[in-house]
């Protein structure tokens, strides 16, 4: 009756007395990082799905820019947004039935295009530097001067000698031109193999403004940032627990030595 009581009050927190690894603030921040990372990651993919469409290029007509079987991402655009130098995806039943075609726009409505002067394409009398040809010949046999009607586009493949492009349809009623309304997308990047973003062709700059880059770089940044945040937030708890255990062992070892 008068003996010393041996009953002890169990510590709060499930009886273990241990606090969450890294503390409550750290746990909240790690959870926030994971949640934000998921938003950025999923949001980036959702944005890409809305803005871009993947295509596989089945021919060599756009080499060396785009090779046979290359997988590209093309930004959905209205035909009125297309400018000189753009690589576009379009549908024209007079060219290919029930299949998209990928070519480069070299002239727009109102332009006069011809080939070649000193081995270079000319648009409105100006010789165009085309570095995307990678030193390949631009010269084409039997390419008369063409006045592009308003609302239409003149397109060539980057592999000039083997491409079935506007020059192969010069005898058509539209003299090889394609309506802007037939354009569905503008190629922004070659994703497989990973060749990266297409360069904007500065040779056309003297004739007018070039198309601005699409949002692909921003989307890629969002996805990568999301992945980093998810992994960082998910790794915080185990790392804090590991570091906390190391510190605890460091404190108990000197006590045992006494």
Short mmCIF file of C-alpha atoms in Angstrom, two decimals:
data_model
loop_
_atom_site.label_atom_id
_atom_site.label_comp_id
_atom_site.label_asym_id
_atom_site.label_seq_id
_atom_site.Cartn_x
_atom_site.Cartn_y
_atom_site.Cartn_z
CA UNK A 1 0.00 0.00 0.00
CA UNK A 2 2.76 2.42 0.97
CA UNK A 3 5.19 1.17 -1.67
CA UNK A 4 6.44 3.26 -4.50
CA UNK A 5 4.17 3.17 -7.49
CA UNK A 6 5.74 1.72 -10.65
CA UNK A 7 2.97 2.91 -12.93
CA UNK A 8 4.16 5.33 -15.66
CA UNK A 9 2.16 7.40 -18.07
CA UNK A 10 2.70 6.28 -21.65
CA UNK A 11 3.99 9.07 -23.89
CA UNK A 12 1.64 10.54 -26.48
CA UNK A 13 1.88 9.71 -30.14
CA UNK A 14 0.91 6.04 -30.22
CA UNK A 15 3.05 5.02 -27.26
CA UNK A 16 6.31 5.23 -29.21
CA UNK A 17 7.28 8.73 -28.22
CA UNK A 18 8.80 9.24 -31.68
CA UNK A 19 8.18 12.31 -33.73
CA UNK A 20 7.71 12.08 -37.51
CA UNK A 21 11.07 11.92 -39.29
CA UNK A 22 12.15 15.46 -40.13
CA UNK A 23 9.49 17.08 -37.97
CA UNK A 24 5.98 18.17 -38.82
CA UNK A 25 7.09 21.21 -40.86
CA UNK A 26 9.40 19.08 -42.97
CA UNK A 27 6.69 16.51 -43.57
CA UNK A 28 4.24 19.19 -44.65
CA UNK A 29 6.76 20.73 -47.03
CA UNK A 30 7.62 17.35 -48.53
CA UNK A 31 3.91 16.63 -49.06
CA UNK A 32 3.46 20.02 -50.67
CA UNK A 33 6.43 19.35 -52.97
CA UNK A 34 4.95 16.01 -54.07
CA UNK A 35 1.53 17.56 -54.70
CA UNK A 36 2.99 20.48 -56.67
CA UNK A 37 5.22 18.10 -58.62
CA UNK A 38 2.25 15.97 -59.63
CA UNK A 39 0.35 19.07 -60.75
CA UNK A 40 3.27 20.24 -62.90
CA UNK A 41 3.95 16.76 -64.30
CA UNK A 42 0.36 15.94 -65.20
CA UNK A 43 -0.37 19.51 -66.29
CA UNK A 44 2.61 19.46 -68.65
CA UNK A 45 1.42 16.25 -70.30
CA UNK A 46 -2.15 17.54 -70.52
CA UNK A 47 -0.95 20.78 -72.13
CA UNK A 48 1.15 18.82 -74.63
CA UNK A 49 -1.82 16.58 -75.50
CA UNK A 50 -3.96 19.64 -76.26
CA UNK A 51 -1.36 21.61 -78.23
CA UNK A 52 0.68 18.93 -80.02
CA UNK A 53 0.14 15.88 -82.19
CA UNK A 54 2.73 13.19 -82.97
CA UNK A 55 3.41 12.12 -86.55
CA UNK A 56 5.71 9.60 -88.16
CA UNK A 57 7.30 10.77 -91.41
CA UNK A 58 7.29 7.79 -93.83
CA UNK A 59 9.50 9.19 -96.62
CA UNK A 60 12.93 10.73 -97.10
CA UNK A 61 11.60 13.93 -98.69
CA UNK A 62 12.51 16.05 -95.66
CA UNK A 63 16.04 14.75 -95.08
CA UNK A 64 18.37 15.77 -93.58
CA UNK A 65 15.99 17.74 -91.31
CA UNK A 66 13.63 14.80 -90.78
CA UNK A 67 14.62 11.27 -91.72
CA UNK A 68 12.57 8.28 -92.81
CA UNK A 69 10.56 6.96 -89.87
CA UNK A 70 11.38 9.92 -87.60
CA UNK A 71 8.75 10.75 -84.99
CA UNK A 72 7.88 14.45 -84.79
CA UNK A 73 5.73 16.66 -82.59
CA UNK A 74 3.63 19.18 -84.50
CA UNK A 75 1.82 22.09 -82.90
CA UNK A 76 -1.83 22.42 -83.88
CA UNK A 77 -2.14 25.74 -85.73
CA UNK A 78 -4.55 27.49 -88.02
CA UNK A 79 -3.40 27.84 -91.62
CA UNK A 80 -3.45 31.63 -91.31
CA UNK A 81 -0.62 31.38 -88.74
CA UNK A 82 1.78 29.70 -91.17
CA UNK A 83 4.79 31.70 -92.35
CA UNK A 84 7.72 31.20 -94.69
CA UNK A 85 10.20 28.58 -93.54
CA UNK A 86 7.71 26.59 -91.45
CA UNK A 87 7.63 22.81 -91.74
CA UNK A 88 3.93 22.00 -91.81
CA UNK A 89 1.56 19.03 -91.84
CA UNK A 90 -1.29 19.29 -94.31
CA UNK A 91 -3.91 17.19 -96.10
CA UNK A 92 -4.49 17.64 -99.83
CA UNK A 93 -6.29 14.88 -101.72
CA UNK A 94 -4.63 16.02 -104.95
CA UNK A 95 -1.25 15.15 -103.41
CA UNK A 96 -1.95 12.10 -101.24
CA UNK A 97 -5.33 10.57 -100.46
CA UNK A 98 -6.23 10.08 -96.79
CA UNK A 99 -2.73 10.74 -95.42
CA UNK A 100 -0.93 13.77 -93.97
CA UNK A 101 2.00 15.30 -95.85
CA UNK A 102 5.01 17.06 -94.28
CA UNK A 103 6.79 19.79 -96.30
CA UNK A 104 8.47 23.17 -95.84
CA UNK A 105 6.70 26.40 -96.77
CA UNK A 106 8.98 28.49 -98.99
CA UNK A 107 6.47 31.02 -100.31
CA UNK A 108 3.07 32.37 -99.30
CA UNK A 109 0.22 34.11 -101.12
CA UNK A 110 1.45 37.04 -103.19
CA UNK A 111 5.06 35.77 -103.41
CA UNK A 112 6.91 34.98 -106.60
CA UNK A 113 9.11 31.90 -106.25
CA UNK A 114 11.68 30.47 -108.65
CA UNK A 115 14.76 28.29 -108.69
CA UNK A 116 17.57 28.81 -108.99
CA UNK A 117 19.96 31.78 -108.97
CA UNK A 118 23.55 30.86 -108.12
CA UNK A 119 22.19 27.55 -106.87
CA UNK A 120 19.77 29.23 -104.47
CA UNK A 121 16.01 29.42 -104.26
CA UNK A 122 14.65 32.91 -104.93
CA UNK A 123 11.51 34.42 -103.40
CA UNK A 124 10.44 37.86 -104.60
CA UNK A 125 13.81 38.15 -106.29
CA UNK A 126 15.77 37.52 -103.10
CA UNK A 127 18.18 34.60 -102.88
CA UNK A 128 17.34 32.52 -99.82
CA UNK A 129 20.01 30.97 -97.60
CA UNK A 130 18.80 27.53 -96.56
CA UNK A 131 21.21 26.07 -93.97
CA UNK A 132 18.79 23.22 -93.20
CA UNK A 133 19.77 21.70 -96.55
CA UNK A 134 23.16 20.93 -94.92
CA UNK A 135 25.08 21.70 -98.06
CA UNK A 136 22.78 19.71 -100.32
CA UNK A 137 21.92 21.12 -103.78
CA UNK A 138 18.86 23.33 -104.04
CA UNK A 139 18.87 23.34 -107.81
CA UNK A 140 15.80 21.83 -109.46
CA UNK A 141 15.35 21.13 -113.15
CA UNK A 142 12.31 22.58 -114.89
CA UNK A 143 11.14 24.86 -112.09
CA UNK A 144 9.53 27.88 -113.70
CA UNK A 145 8.62 31.06 -111.89
CA UNK A 146 5.38 30.70 -109.91
CA UNK A 147 3.17 33.47 -108.59
CA UNK A 148 1.52 32.07 -105.45
CA UNK A 149 -2.20 32.95 -105.24
CA UNK A 150 -3.50 34.63 -102.11
CA UNK A 151 -4.51 32.21 -99.40
CA UNK A 152 -2.20 29.49 -100.70
CA UNK A 153 1.29 28.14 -100.00
CA UNK A 154 4.19 26.83 -102.08
CA UNK A 155 5.98 23.92 -100.39
CA UNK A 156 9.22 22.02 -100.98
CA UNK A 157 10.91 19.06 -99.36
CA UNK A 158 14.37 19.59 -97.90
CA UNK A 159 15.57 16.69 -100.08
CA UNK A 160 15.02 18.72 -103.21
CA UNK A 161 15.84 16.13 -105.86
CA UNK A 162 13.64 13.33 -104.52
CA UNK A 163 10.71 15.16 -102.95
CA UNK A 164 7.23 14.99 -104.48
CA UNK A 165 6.36 18.54 -103.52
CA UNK A 166 4.88 21.62 -105.23
CA UNK A 167 7.26 21.15 -108.15
CA UNK A 168 5.64 17.79 -108.90
CA UNK A 169 2.20 19.41 -109.13
CA UNK A 170 2.95 22.45 -111.29
CA UNK A 171 0.54 21.24 -113.96
CA UNK A 172 -2.35 21.09 -111.48
CA UNK A 173 -4.99 23.81 -111.55
CA UNK A 174 -3.44 25.40 -108.44
CA UNK A 175 0.10 25.21 -109.95
CA UNK A 176 1.43 23.14 -107.09
CA UNK A 177 0.14 25.38 -104.32
CA UNK A 178 -1.80 24.24 -101.26
CA UNK A 179 -4.57 26.10 -99.48
CA UNK A 180 -3.75 27.49 -96.04
CA UNK A 181 -6.97 25.85 -94.85
CA UNK A 182 -5.43 22.42 -95.54
CA UNK A 183 -2.69 22.95 -92.95
CA UNK A 184 -3.36 21.28 -89.61
CA UNK A 185 -0.07 21.60 -87.70
CA UNK A 186 3.47 23.02 -87.66
CA UNK A 187 6.37 20.70 -86.82
CA UNK A 188 8.22 21.91 -83.73
CA UNK A 189 10.57 19.07 -82.85
CA UNK A 190 11.92 15.67 -83.85
CA UNK A 191 11.49 13.53 -80.76
CA UNK A 192 12.68 10.16 -82.11
CA UNK A 193 15.51 9.98 -82.67
CA UNK A 194 16.00 12.92 -80.30
CA UNK A 195 17.15 15.64 -82.71
CA UNK A 196 15.51 18.42 -80.71
CA UNK A 197 13.74 21.59 -81.81
CA UNK A 198 13.72 22.60 -85.46
CA UNK A 199 15.74 25.72 -86.17
CA UNK A 200 13.88 28.79 -87.39
CA UNK A 201 15.14 29.49 -90.96
CA UNK A 202 16.58 33.00 -90.76
CA UNK A 203 17.06 33.12 -94.54
CA UNK A 204 13.39 34.11 -94.89
CA UNK A 205 13.58 36.84 -92.25
CA UNK A 206 14.15 39.65 -94.75
CA UNK A 207 10.78 38.84 -96.34
CA UNK A 208 8.77 39.01 -93.13
CA UNK A 209 8.51 37.83 -89.55
CA UNK A 210 9.13 34.16 -88.78
CA UNK A 211 6.82 32.00 -86.71
CA UNK A 212 7.51 32.18 -82.97
CA UNK A 213 8.60 28.94 -81.26
CA UNK A 214 5.86 26.78 -79.80
CA UNK A 215 5.50 26.11 -76.06
CA UNK A 216 7.35 22.76 -76.18
CA UNK A 217 10.36 23.96 -74.17
CA UNK A 218 8.06 25.34 -71.45
CA UNK A 219 6.10 22.08 -71.38
CA UNK A 220 9.32 20.07 -71.10
CA UNK A 221 10.49 22.28 -68.23
CA UNK A 222 7.20 21.77 -66.37
CA UNK A 223 7.39 17.98 -66.73
CA UNK A 224 11.02 17.82 -65.59
CA UNK A 225 10.36 20.18 -62.68
CA UNK A 226 7.40 18.02 -61.67
CA UNK A 227 9.52 14.86 -61.67
CA UNK A 228 12.22 16.56 -59.57
CA UNK A 229 9.71 17.81 -57.00
CA UNK A 230 7.97 14.42 -56.71
CA UNK A 231 11.25 12.58 -56.16
CA UNK A 232 12.59 15.25 -53.80
CA UNK A 233 9.41 15.31 -51.72
CA UNK A 234 9.15 11.53 -51.66
CA UNK A 235 12.78 11.13 -50.61
CA UNK A 236 12.58 13.64 -47.76
CA UNK A 237 11.00 11.27 -45.20
CA UNK A 238 13.44 8.35 -45.66
CA UNK A 239 16.44 10.72 -45.71
CA UNK A 240 15.29 12.55 -42.58
CA UNK A 241 14.74 9.20 -40.83
CA UNK A 242 18.19 7.98 -41.88
CA UNK A 243 19.88 11.18 -40.69
CA UNK A 244 17.89 11.15 -37.45
CA UNK A 245 18.95 7.56 -36.75
CA UNK A 246 22.59 8.43 -37.36
CA UNK A 247 22.43 11.31 -34.90
CA UNK A 248 20.72 9.15 -32.27
CA UNK A 249 23.41 6.50 -32.55
CA UNK A 250 26.06 9.20 -32.25
CA UNK A 251 24.54 10.36 -28.94
CA UNK A 252 24.21 6.86 -27.39
CA UNK A 253 27.69 5.59 -28.19
CA UNK A 254 29.52 8.01 -25.80
CA UNK A 255 27.04 7.11 -23.02
CA UNK A 256 27.86 3.41 -23.41
CA UNK A 257 31.57 4.17 -23.26
CA UNK A 258 31.09 5.63 -19.73
#
